[in-house]
Every structure is written in C-alpha cells, then in structure tokens.
Tab-separated table of C-alpha atoms in Angstrom:
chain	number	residue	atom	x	y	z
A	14	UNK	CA	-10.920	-25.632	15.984
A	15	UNK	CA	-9.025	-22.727	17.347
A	16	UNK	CA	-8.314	-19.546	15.400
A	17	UNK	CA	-5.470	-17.829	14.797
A	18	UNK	CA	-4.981	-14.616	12.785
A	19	UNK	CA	-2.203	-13.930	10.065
A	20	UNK	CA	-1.416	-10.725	8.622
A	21	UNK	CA	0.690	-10.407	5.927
A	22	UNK	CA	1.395	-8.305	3.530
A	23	UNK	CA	-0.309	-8.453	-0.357
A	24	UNK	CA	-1.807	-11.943	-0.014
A	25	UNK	CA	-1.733	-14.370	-1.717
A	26	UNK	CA	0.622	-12.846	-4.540
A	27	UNK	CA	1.000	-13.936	-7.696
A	28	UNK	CA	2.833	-17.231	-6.893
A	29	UNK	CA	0.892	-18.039	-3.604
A	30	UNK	CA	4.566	-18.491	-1.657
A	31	UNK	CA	5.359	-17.000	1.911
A	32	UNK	CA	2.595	-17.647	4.483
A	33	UNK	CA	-0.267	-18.687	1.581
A	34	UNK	CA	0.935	-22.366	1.809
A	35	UNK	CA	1.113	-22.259	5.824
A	36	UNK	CA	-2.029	-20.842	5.842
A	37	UNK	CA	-3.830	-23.251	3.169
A	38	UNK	CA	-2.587	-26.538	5.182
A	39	UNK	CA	-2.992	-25.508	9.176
A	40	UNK	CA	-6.482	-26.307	9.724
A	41	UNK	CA	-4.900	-30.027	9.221
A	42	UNK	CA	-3.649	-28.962	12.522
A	43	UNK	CA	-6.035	-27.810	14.428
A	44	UNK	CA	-6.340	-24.460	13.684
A	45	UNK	CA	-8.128	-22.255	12.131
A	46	UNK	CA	-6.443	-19.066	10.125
A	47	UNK	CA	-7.904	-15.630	9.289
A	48	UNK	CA	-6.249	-13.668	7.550
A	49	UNK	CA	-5.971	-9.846	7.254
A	50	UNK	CA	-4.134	-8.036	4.275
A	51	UNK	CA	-3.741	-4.844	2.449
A	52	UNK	CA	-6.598	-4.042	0.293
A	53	UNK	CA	-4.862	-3.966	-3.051
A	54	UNK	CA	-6.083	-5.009	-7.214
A	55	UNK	CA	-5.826	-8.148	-7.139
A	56	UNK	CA	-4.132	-9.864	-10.568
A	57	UNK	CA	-5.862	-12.384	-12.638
A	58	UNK	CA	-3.236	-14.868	-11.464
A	59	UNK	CA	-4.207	-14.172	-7.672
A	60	UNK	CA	-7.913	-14.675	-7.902
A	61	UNK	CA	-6.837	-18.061	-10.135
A	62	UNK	CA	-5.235	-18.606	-6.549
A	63	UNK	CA	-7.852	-17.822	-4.866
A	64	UNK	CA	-10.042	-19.623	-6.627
A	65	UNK	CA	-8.131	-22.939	-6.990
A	66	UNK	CA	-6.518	-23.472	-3.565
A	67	UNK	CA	-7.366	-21.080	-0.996
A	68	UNK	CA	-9.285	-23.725	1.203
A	69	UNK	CA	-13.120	-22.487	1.011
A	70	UNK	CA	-14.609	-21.346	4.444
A	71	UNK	CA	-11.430	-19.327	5.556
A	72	UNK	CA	-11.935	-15.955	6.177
A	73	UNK	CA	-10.367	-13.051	4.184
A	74	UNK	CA	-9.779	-9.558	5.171
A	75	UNK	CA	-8.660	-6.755	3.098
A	76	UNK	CA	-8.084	-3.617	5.068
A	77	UNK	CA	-7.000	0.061	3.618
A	78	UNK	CA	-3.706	0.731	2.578
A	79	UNK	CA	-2.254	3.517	0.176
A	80	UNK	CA	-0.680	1.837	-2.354
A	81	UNK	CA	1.503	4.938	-3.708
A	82	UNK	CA	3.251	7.415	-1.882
A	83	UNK	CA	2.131	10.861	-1.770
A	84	UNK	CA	5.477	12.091	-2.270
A	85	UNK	CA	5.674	10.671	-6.057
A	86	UNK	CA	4.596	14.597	-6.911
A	87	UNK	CA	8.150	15.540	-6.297
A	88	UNK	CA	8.903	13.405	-8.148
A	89	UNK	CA	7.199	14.636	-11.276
A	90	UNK	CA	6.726	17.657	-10.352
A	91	UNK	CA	10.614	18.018	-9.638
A	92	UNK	CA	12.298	15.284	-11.915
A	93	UNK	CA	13.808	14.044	-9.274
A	94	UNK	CA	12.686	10.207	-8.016
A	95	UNK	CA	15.737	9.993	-5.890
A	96	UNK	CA	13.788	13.022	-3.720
A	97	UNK	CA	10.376	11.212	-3.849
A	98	UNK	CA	12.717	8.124	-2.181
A	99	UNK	CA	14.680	10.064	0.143
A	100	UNK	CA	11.179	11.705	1.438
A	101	UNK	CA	9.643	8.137	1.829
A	102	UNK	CA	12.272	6.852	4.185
A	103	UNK	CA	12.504	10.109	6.323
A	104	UNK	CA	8.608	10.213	6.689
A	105	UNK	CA	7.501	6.825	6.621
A	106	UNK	CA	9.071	4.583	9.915
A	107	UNK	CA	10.023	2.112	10.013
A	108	UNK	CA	8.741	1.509	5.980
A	109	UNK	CA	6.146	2.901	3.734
A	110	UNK	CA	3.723	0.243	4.639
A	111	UNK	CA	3.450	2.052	8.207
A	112	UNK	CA	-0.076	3.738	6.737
A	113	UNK	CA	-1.364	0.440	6.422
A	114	UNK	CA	-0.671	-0.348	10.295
A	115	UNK	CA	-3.908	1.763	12.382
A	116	UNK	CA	-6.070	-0.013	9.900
A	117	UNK	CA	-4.737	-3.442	10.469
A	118	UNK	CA	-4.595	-3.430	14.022
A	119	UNK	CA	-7.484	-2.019	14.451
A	120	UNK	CA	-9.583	-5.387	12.619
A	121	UNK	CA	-6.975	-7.190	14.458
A	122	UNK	CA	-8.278	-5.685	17.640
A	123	UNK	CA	-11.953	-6.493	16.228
A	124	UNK	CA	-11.146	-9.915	15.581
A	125	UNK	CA	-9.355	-11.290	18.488
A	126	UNK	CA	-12.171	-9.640	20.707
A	127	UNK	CA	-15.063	-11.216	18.914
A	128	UNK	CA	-13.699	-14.343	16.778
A	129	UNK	CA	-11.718	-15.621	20.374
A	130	UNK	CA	-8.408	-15.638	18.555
A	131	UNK	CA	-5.798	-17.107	21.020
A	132	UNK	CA	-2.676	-16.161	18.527
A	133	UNK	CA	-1.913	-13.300	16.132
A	134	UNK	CA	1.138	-14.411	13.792
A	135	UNK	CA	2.799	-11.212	11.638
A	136	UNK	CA	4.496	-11.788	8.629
A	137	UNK	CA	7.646	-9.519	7.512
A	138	UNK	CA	8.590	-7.770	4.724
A	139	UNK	CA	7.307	-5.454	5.482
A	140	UNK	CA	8.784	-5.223	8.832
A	141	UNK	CA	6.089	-2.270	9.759
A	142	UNK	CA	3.044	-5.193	9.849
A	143	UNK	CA	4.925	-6.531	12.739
A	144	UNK	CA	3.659	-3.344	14.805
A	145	UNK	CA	-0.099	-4.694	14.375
A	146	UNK	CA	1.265	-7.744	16.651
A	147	UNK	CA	2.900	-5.566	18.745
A	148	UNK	CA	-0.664	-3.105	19.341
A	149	UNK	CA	-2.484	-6.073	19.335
A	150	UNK	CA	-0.926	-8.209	22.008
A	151	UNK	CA	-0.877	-5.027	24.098
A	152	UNK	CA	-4.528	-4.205	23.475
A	153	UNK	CA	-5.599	-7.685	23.957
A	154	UNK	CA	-3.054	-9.540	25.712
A	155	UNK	CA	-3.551	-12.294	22.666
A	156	UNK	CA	-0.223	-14.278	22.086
A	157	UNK	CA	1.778	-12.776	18.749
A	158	UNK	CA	4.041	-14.846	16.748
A	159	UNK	CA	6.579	-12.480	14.701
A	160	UNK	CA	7.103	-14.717	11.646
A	161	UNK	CA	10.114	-13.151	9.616
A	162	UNK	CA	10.793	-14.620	6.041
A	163	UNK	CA	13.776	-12.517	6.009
A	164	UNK	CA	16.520	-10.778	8.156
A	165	UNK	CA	15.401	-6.781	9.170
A	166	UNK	CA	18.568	-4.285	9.533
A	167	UNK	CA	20.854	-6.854	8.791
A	168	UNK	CA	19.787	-7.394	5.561
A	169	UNK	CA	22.348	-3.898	4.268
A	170	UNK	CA	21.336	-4.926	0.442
A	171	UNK	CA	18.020	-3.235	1.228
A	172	UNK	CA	18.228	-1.862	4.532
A	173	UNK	CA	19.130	1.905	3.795
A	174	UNK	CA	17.432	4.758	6.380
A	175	UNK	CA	17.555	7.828	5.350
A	176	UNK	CA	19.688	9.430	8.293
A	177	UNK	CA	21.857	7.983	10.952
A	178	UNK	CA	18.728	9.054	13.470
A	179	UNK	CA	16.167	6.598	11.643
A	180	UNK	CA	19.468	3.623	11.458
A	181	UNK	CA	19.561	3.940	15.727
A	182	UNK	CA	15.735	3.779	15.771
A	183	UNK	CA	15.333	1.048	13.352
A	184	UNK	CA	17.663	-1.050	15.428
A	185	UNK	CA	15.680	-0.203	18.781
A	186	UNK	CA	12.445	-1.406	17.080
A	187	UNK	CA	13.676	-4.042	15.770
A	188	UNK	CA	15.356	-5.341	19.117
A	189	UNK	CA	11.572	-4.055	20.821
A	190	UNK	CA	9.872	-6.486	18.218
A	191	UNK	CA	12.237	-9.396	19.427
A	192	UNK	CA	11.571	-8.893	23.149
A	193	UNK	CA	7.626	-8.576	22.953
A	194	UNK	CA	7.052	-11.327	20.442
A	195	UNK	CA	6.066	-14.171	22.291
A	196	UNK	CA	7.680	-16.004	19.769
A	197	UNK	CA	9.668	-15.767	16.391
A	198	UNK	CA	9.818	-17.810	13.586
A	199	UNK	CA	12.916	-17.676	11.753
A	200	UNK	CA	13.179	-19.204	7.949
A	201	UNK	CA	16.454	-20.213	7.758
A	202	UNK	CA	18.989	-21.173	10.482
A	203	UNK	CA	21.368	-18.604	9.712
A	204	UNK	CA	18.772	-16.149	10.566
A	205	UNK	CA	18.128	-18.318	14.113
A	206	UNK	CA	21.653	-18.070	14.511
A	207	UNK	CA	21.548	-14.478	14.484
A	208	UNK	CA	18.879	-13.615	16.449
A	209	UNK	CA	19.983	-15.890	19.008
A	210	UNK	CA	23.717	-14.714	18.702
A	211	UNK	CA	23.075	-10.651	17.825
A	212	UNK	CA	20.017	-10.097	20.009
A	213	UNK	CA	20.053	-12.657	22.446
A	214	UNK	CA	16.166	-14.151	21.692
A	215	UNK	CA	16.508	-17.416	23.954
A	216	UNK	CA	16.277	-20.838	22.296
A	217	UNK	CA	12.757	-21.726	23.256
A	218	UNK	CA	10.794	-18.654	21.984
A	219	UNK	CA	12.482	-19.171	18.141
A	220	UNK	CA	11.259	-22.028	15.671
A	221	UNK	CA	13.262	-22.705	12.569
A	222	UNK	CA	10.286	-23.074	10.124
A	223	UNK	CA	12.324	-22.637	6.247
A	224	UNK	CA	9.711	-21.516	3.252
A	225	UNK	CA	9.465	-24.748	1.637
A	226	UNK	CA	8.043	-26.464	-1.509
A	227	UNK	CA	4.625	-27.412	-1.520
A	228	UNK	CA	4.756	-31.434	-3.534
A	229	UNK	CA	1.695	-30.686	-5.190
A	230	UNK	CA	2.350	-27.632	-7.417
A	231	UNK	CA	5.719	-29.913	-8.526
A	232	UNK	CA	4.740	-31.177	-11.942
A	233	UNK	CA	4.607	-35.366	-11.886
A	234	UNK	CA	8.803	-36.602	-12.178
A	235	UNK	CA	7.970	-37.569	-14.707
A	236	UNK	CA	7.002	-34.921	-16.819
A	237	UNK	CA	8.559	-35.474	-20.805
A	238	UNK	CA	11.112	-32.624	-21.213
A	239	UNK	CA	11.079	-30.123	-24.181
A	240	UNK	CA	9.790	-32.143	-27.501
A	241	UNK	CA	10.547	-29.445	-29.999
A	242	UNK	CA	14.343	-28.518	-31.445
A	243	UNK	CA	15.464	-32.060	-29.460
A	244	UNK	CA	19.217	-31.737	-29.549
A	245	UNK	CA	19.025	-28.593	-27.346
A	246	UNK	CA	21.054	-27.615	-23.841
A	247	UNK	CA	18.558	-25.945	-21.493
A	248	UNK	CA	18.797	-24.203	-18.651
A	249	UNK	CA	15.680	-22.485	-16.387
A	250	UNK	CA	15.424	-19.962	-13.990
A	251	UNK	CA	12.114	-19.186	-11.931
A	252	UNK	CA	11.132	-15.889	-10.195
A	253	UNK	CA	12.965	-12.274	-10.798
A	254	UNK	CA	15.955	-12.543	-12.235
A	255	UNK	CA	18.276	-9.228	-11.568
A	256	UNK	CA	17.252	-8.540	-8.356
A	257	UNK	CA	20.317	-6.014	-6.915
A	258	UNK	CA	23.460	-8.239	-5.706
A	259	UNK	CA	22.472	-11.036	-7.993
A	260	UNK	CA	25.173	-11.869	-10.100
A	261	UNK	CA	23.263	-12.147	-12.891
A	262	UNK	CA	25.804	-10.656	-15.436
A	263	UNK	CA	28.053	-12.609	-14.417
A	264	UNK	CA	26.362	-15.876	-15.062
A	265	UNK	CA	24.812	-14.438	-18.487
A	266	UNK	CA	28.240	-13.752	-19.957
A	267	UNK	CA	29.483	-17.152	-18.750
A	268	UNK	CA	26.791	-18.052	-20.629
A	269	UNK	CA	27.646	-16.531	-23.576
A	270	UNK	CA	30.934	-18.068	-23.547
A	271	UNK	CA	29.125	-21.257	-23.356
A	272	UNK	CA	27.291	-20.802	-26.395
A	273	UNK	CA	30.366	-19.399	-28.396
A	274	UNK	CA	32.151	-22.677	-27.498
A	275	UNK	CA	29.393	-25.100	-28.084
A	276	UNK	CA	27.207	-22.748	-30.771
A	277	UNK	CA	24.408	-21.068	-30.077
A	278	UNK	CA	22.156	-23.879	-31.529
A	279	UNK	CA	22.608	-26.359	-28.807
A	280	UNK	CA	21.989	-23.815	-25.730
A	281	UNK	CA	18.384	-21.980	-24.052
A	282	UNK	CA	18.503	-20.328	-20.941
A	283	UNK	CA	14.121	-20.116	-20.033
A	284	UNK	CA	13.944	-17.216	-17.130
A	285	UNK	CA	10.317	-17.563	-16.126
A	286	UNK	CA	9.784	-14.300	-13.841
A	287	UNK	CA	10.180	-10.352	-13.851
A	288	UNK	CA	12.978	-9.224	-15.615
A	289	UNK	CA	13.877	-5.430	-15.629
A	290	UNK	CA	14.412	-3.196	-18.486
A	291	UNK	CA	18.262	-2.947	-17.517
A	292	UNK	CA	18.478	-6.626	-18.014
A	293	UNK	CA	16.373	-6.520	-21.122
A	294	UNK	CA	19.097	-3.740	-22.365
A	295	UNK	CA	22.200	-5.874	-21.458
A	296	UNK	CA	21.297	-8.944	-22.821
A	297	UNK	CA	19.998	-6.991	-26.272
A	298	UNK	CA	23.536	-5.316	-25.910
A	299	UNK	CA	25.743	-8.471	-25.634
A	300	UNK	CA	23.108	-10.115	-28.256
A	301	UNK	CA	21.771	-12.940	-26.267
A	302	UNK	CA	18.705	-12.836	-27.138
A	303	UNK	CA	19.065	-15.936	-29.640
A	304	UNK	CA	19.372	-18.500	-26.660
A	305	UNK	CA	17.799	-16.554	-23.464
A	306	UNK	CA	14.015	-16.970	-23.965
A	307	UNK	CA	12.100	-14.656	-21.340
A	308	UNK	CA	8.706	-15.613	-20.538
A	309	UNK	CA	7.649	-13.097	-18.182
A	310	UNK	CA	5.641	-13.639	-14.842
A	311	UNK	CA	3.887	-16.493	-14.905
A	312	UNK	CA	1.873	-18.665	-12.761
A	313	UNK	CA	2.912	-20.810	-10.147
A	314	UNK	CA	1.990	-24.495	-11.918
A	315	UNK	CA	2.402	-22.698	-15.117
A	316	UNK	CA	6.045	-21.699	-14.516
A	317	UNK	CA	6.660	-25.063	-12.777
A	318	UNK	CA	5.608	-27.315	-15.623
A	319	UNK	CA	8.034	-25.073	-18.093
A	320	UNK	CA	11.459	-25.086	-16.340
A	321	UNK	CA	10.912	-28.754	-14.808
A	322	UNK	CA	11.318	-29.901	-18.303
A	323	UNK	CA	14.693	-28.408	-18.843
A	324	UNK	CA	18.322	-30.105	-18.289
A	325	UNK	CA	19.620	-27.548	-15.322
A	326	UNK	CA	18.414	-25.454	-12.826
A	327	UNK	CA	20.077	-22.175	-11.538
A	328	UNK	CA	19.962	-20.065	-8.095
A	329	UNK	CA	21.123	-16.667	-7.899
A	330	UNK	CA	22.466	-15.399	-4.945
A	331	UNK	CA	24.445	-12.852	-3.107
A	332	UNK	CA	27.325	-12.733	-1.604
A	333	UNK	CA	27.574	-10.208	1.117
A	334	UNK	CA	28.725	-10.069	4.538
A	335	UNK	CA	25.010	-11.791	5.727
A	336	UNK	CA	24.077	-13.758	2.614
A	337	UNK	CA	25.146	-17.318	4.180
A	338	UNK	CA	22.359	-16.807	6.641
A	339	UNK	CA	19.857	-16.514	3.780
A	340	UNK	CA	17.815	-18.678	1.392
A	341	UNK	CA	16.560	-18.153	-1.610
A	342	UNK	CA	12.718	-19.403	-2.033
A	343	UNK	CA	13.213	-20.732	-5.315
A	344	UNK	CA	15.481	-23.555	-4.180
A	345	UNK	CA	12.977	-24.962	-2.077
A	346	UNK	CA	10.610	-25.432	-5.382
A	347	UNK	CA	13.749	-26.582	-7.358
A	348	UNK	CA	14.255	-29.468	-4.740
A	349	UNK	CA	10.801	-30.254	-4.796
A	350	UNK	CA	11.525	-30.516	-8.883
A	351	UNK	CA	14.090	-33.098	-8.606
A	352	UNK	CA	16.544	-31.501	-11.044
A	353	UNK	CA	20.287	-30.944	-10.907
A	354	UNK	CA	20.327	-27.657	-9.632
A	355	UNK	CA	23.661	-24.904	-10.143
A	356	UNK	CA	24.014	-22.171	-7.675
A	357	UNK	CA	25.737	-19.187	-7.913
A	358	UNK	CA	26.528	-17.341	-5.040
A	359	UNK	CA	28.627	-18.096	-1.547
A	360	UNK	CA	30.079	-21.593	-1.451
A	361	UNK	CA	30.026	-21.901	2.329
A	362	UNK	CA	26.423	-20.421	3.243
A	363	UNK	CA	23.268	-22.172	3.573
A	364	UNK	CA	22.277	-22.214	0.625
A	365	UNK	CA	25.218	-24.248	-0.458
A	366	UNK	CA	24.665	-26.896	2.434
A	367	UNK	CA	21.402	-27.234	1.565
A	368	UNK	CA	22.364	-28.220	-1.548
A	369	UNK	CA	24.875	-30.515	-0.533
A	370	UNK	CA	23.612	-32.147	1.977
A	371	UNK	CA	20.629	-32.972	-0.159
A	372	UNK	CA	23.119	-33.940	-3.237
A	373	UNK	CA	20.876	-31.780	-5.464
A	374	UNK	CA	23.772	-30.071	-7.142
A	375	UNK	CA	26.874	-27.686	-7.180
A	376	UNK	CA	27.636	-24.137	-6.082
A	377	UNK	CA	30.149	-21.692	-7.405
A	378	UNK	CA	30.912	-18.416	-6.529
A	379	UNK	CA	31.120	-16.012	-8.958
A	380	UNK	CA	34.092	-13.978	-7.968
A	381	UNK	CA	36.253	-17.229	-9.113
A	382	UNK	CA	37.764	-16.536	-12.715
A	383	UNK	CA	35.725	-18.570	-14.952
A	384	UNK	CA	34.125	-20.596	-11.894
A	385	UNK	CA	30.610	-20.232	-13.461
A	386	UNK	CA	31.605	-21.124	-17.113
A	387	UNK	CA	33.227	-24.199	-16.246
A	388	UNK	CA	30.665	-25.198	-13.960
A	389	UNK	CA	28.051	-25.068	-16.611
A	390	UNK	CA	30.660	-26.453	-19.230
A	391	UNK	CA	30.923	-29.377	-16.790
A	392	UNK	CA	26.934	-29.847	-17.035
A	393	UNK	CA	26.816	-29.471	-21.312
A	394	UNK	CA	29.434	-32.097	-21.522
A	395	UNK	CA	27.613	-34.575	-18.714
A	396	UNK	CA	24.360	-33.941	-21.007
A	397	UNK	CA	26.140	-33.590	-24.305
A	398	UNK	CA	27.793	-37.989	-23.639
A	399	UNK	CA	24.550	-39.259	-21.565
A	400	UNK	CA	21.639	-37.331	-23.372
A	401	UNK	CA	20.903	-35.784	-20.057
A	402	UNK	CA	21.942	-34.864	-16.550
A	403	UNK	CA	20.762	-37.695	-13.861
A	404	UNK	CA	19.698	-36.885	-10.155
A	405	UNK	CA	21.106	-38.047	-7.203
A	406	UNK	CA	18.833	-36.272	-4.178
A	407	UNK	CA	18.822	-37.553	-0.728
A	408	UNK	CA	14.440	-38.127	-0.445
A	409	UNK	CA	14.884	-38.165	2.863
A	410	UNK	CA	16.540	-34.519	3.424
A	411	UNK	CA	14.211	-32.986	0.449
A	412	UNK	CA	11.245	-33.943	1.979
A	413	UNK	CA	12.036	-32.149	5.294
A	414	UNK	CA	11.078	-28.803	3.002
A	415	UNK	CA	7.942	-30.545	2.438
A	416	UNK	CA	5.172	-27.507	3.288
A	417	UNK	CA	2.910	-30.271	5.151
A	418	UNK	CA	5.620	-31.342	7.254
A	419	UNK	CA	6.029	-27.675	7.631
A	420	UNK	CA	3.150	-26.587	8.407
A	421	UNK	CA	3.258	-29.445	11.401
A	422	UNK	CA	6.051	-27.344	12.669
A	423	UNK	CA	4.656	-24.135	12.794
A	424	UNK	CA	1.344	-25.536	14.613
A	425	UNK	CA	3.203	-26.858	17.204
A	426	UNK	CA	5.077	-23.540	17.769
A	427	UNK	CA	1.395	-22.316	17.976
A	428	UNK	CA	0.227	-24.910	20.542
A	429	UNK	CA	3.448	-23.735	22.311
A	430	UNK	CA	2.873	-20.213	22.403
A	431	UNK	CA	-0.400	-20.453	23.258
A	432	UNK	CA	-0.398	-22.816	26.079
A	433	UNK	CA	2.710	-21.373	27.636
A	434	UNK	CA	1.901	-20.716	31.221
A	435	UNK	CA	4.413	-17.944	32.441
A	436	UNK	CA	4.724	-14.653	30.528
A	437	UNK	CA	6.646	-11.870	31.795
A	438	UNK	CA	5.079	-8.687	30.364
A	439	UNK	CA	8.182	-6.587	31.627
A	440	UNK	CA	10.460	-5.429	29.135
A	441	UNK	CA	14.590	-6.073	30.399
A	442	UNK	CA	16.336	-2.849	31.610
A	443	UNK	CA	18.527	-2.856	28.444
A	444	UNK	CA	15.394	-2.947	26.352
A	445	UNK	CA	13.490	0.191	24.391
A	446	UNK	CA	9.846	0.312	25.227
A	447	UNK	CA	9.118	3.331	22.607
A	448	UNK	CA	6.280	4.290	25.377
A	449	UNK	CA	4.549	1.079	24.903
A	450	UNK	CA	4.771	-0.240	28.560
C-alpha cells in the first residue's frame, strides 16, 4: 500500500469533519495515510473519535505547537485585546499557526525520507500548514497536494492583515502556494472557479473534491421524531451558530414573529453547537428563550440523532461579494439526513443550487422584507395540515456527497499526482519565489 502524509491542523476535532473522513476511508484505495498534527489537549469527544473510528494501525503524529500567543500579556497587562490582535497579525505571517510550521516540516522531512511517502497533502485553515508542503516538496522533491477547505485572501470576512505590506505579501504567497503545489484540491466549485479564473491554476492540476457527509454517522431514516410535547413545530440547527456574517438575528426574530403568530407552544428551534455569549444575551434580551433550546457542543452521532428528529432544517450563510463560491459543511450532513432543509443566505450561490438541484429544500435571502418569516410560515402551515413536512431529494445527486465516493475522488487525484511524468520545477516569470528557488 503506498503512503501518503496529511497534515492538518487540530485533528480529528470534535466532530471528526474536514480531512478525518478522507483520511479514515483511503486505505480502501490504496493508500496508506499518516498523519501529522499540532500537539494540542485533546477533548473527551476527540479521543471518543479516536477511539471509535480512527481505523487502527494508522499512524498519528502530534508535533509542537504554541497554542496561545505570547502577546496575550498586552493584553492583560494593557486592557487592551484589540493590541494583543493587532500584534498577532503583524508578527505572525502569514497566521499565528506559522510557529507550528519548523516543527511540522521537519517530521514531514523525517517521514517522507524513511516511511517512502510518494505524496504530502496540506490541509488549510490554517493557510500557514500549507508552507510544510511547500519545505517539504523542496527538501524532498515528494509530490504535495494543497487541499484547501476554504478560499485564502478572498475570503474578506476573515481575511484582515494588519498593514497594507502584509495584504501584498499574503497575496504573493498565496499565488507561490498555487504555482508549487503539484496539485490543489478545491471543495466547492466556486472556489475551482476562482482559482482557475483569479490565478490562472490550469484545469488538470485542480480536483473538485466538496466536504461531504459520511452515510454512516446519519441516524437510520427512519429514526421516530421527538415523542415528548407531540403537537410541537421544530426546527434544528447543527454546528456554531453566530459565526460573523451569519444572519442569525435575522432568522431568530423571524422566528419570533413565528411564534407570536402561531404561540409559543407549538414552536422549538434545537441549535446543537457553540453559541457565543452575544447570542446568549440577544436571545435572553428579545426573550426567546421559551422556544430556542441550546444544547451546546455535542458529538457528532450525538448531535445527528437530535436534530434528525425535528420537522426543518436550517443553513446559515453569508452573503458577501464571495459567499456564492462557498459551502457550508453542515449541508452536506443535512442532505445525508434526508430532511427539508431552509437556507438563509444568497439565493443564486452554490449553496442554493445544491439545494435545488438535489430538491432538498428552499433558500431565502435575508435582506428580503419578511423573506425568512414567510418562508418558515410556509413550512408551519405544510406541517401544521399534513402532521409533517415530506421529502422530495434527488438519491441520485445526494449521494454524489457521499464521503466514500469521495474519498474515490481524491485517490485518484493522488494516483495522478504521483504518477505524473513531467514536472517543471521552474517557477513562471510573473511568479514570487520568496527565495525558495
């Protein structure tokens, strides 16, 4: 079996998404995955992970990382977190997980040299562990796979340096990254798009592989909804909830108007995941908290089995000038759920086609007046005359999000990569080298 290496970043996290399903299912393939991550305390939820699906016999390696920056002194020390921040993104480039780069390429170095790894895959955010790919392909001449589960600079929600200096670098590193990757793998096709379109990356070096749903964490179809208060509306949201652009006040409000209309006895909204303290104070402020039940982070299966019993599900989104491009992971596990699903966010991205073309649900965008509330008015009234909300899905376009079919994909990028013949190790004229040639 041939081995490939993956490093990514705070594996396997607490709902074993991102690479951990990839990894778990590619020696089906042929190959045979080690993986390198930040040392870090692992959660009792990860080593349940661990434990209960990481496939026994891979190998695991935790190398050191700070976890804290030492700039969170000002911060104390001055009042000032905003300084602490500002400090981190002038020091730290092209993130604050840079520290954990020497360390990572160094076993990565180490590995490839004894194991005979043929590929070295990095997995982004954080965009910094793509530089272990980048020393390690130079060091070694191993084949590196950037794997990106989400767009770099682009992304403007999150993608603040700290001077116009570090903005002009950033881009240069990123474009660098795309031209000495042997091979990207983009996780949506808006994100292809734009790496094809924006930094010309030709066709045959990209492979669409999305994030996917893996069929079995999805509880049986079966599963018998909520048995106590029957009579009830419910609604369920998995993973954080308020992340910034999410238009999550916007939906809870239109919620609220729901319940007014239809009394506050007939409606739940279950929001399994992190919700922040500014949340927390606006939905004690606008006294939702007799229909919004939070029930914190959870695991994977458990959250699964709680919001596939309820009626609806909802995806937050943003809508920004790059948001059609991306996906949020959560739909891919609400798909796999078979439940009518309501998104909120830009009607003509790919979020919405996905729904659509998989007849999984509808898709509003909140800036409409009263879009959202009538949406979910539609739903109450569908579940208030049948007793509940049927599903239509396509089978045949859900299961293409399938991890295992997945998985398939991304081997045979690997097989690609690694067999291609010709390699031109010069960078283009037009492209930075940052001293690496």
């Amino acid at each position: 079996m041939k081995k490939v290496i993956f490093c990514t970043y705070g594996f396997p996290g607490t709902g074993g998404g991102g690479t951990f399903n990839l990894i778990k299912y590619l020696p089906r393939h042929g190959y045979e995955p080690i993986v390198i991550t930040n040392s870090h305390k692992t959660t009792e939820m990860e080593e349940r992970l661990l434990l209960e699906h990481f496939p026994a016999g891979i190998k695991l390696y935790r190398t050191s990382a700070p976890l804290k920056s030492p700039f969170r002194l000002f911060s104390r020390f001055f009042r000032s977190p905003q300084l602490a921040r500002f400090l981190d993104k002038c020091v730290f480039f092209p993130d604050f997980h840079v520290m954990g780069v020497p360390a990572g390429a160094f076993k990565a170095v180490r590995l490839i040299r004894a194991e005979g790894v043929e590929c070295i895959i990095t997995s982004s955010p954080p965009e910094s562990y793509h530089l272990i790919g980048l020393i390690a392909q130079k060091q070694t001449g191993c084949r590196w796979i950037a794997h990106f589960r989400d767009l770099w600079t682009s992304k403007e929600i999150v993608n603040k340096p700290a001077t116009p200096l570090h903005a002009r670098c950033l881009k240069k590193l990123e474009r660098l990254v795309y031209s000495r990757a042997d091979h990207l793998i983009a996780n949506t096709r808006g994100n292809h798009d734009i790496y094809a379109g924006t930094f010309d990356v030709p066709l045959d070096r990209m492979t669409h592989v999305p994030n996917g749903y893996d069929a079995t964490e999805v509880p049986d179809i079966t599963a018998a909804p909520f048995t106590e208060s029957p009579g009830v509306f419910r609604i369920g949201y998995l993973g954080y909830f308020d992340k910034p652009g999410f238009p999550w006040q916007a939906f809870l409000l239109a919620l609220k108007k729901l319940a007014a209309a239809v009394g506050e006895q007939t409606v739940e909204f279950h929001i399994t995941g992190h919700v922040s303290p500014v949340a927390k104070a606006f939905i004690n402020r606008e006294n939702l908290n007799s229909f919004v039940q939070l029930h914190g982070v959870m695991a994977h299966s458990d959250a699964f089995a709680l919001v596939r019993k309820t009626d609806l599900l909802v995806v937050l989104h943003y809508e920004t000038g790059y948001s059609r491009a991306i996906v949020p992971h959560k739909l891919y596990h609400y798909l796999g759920m078979c439940k009518p699903i309501l998104g909120v966010g830009e009607e003509t991205g790919e979020m919405a086609s996905i729904i659509q073309e998989a007849n999984a649900g509808r898709v509003v965008s909140f800036s409409k007046h009263n879009g959202i509330f009538d949406e979910l008015s539609a739903y109450y009234r569908t579940w208030k005359t049948k007793g509940r909300i049927e599903y239509h899905g396509r089978k045949h376009v859900v299961e293409r999000y399938e991890i295992q079919q997945l998985t398939a994909r991304l081997a045979e990028a690997i097989t690609q990569t690694v067999e291609r013949r010709e390699f031109d190790t010069e960078l283009p004229p037009d492209r930075p080298s940052f001293g690496m040639e």
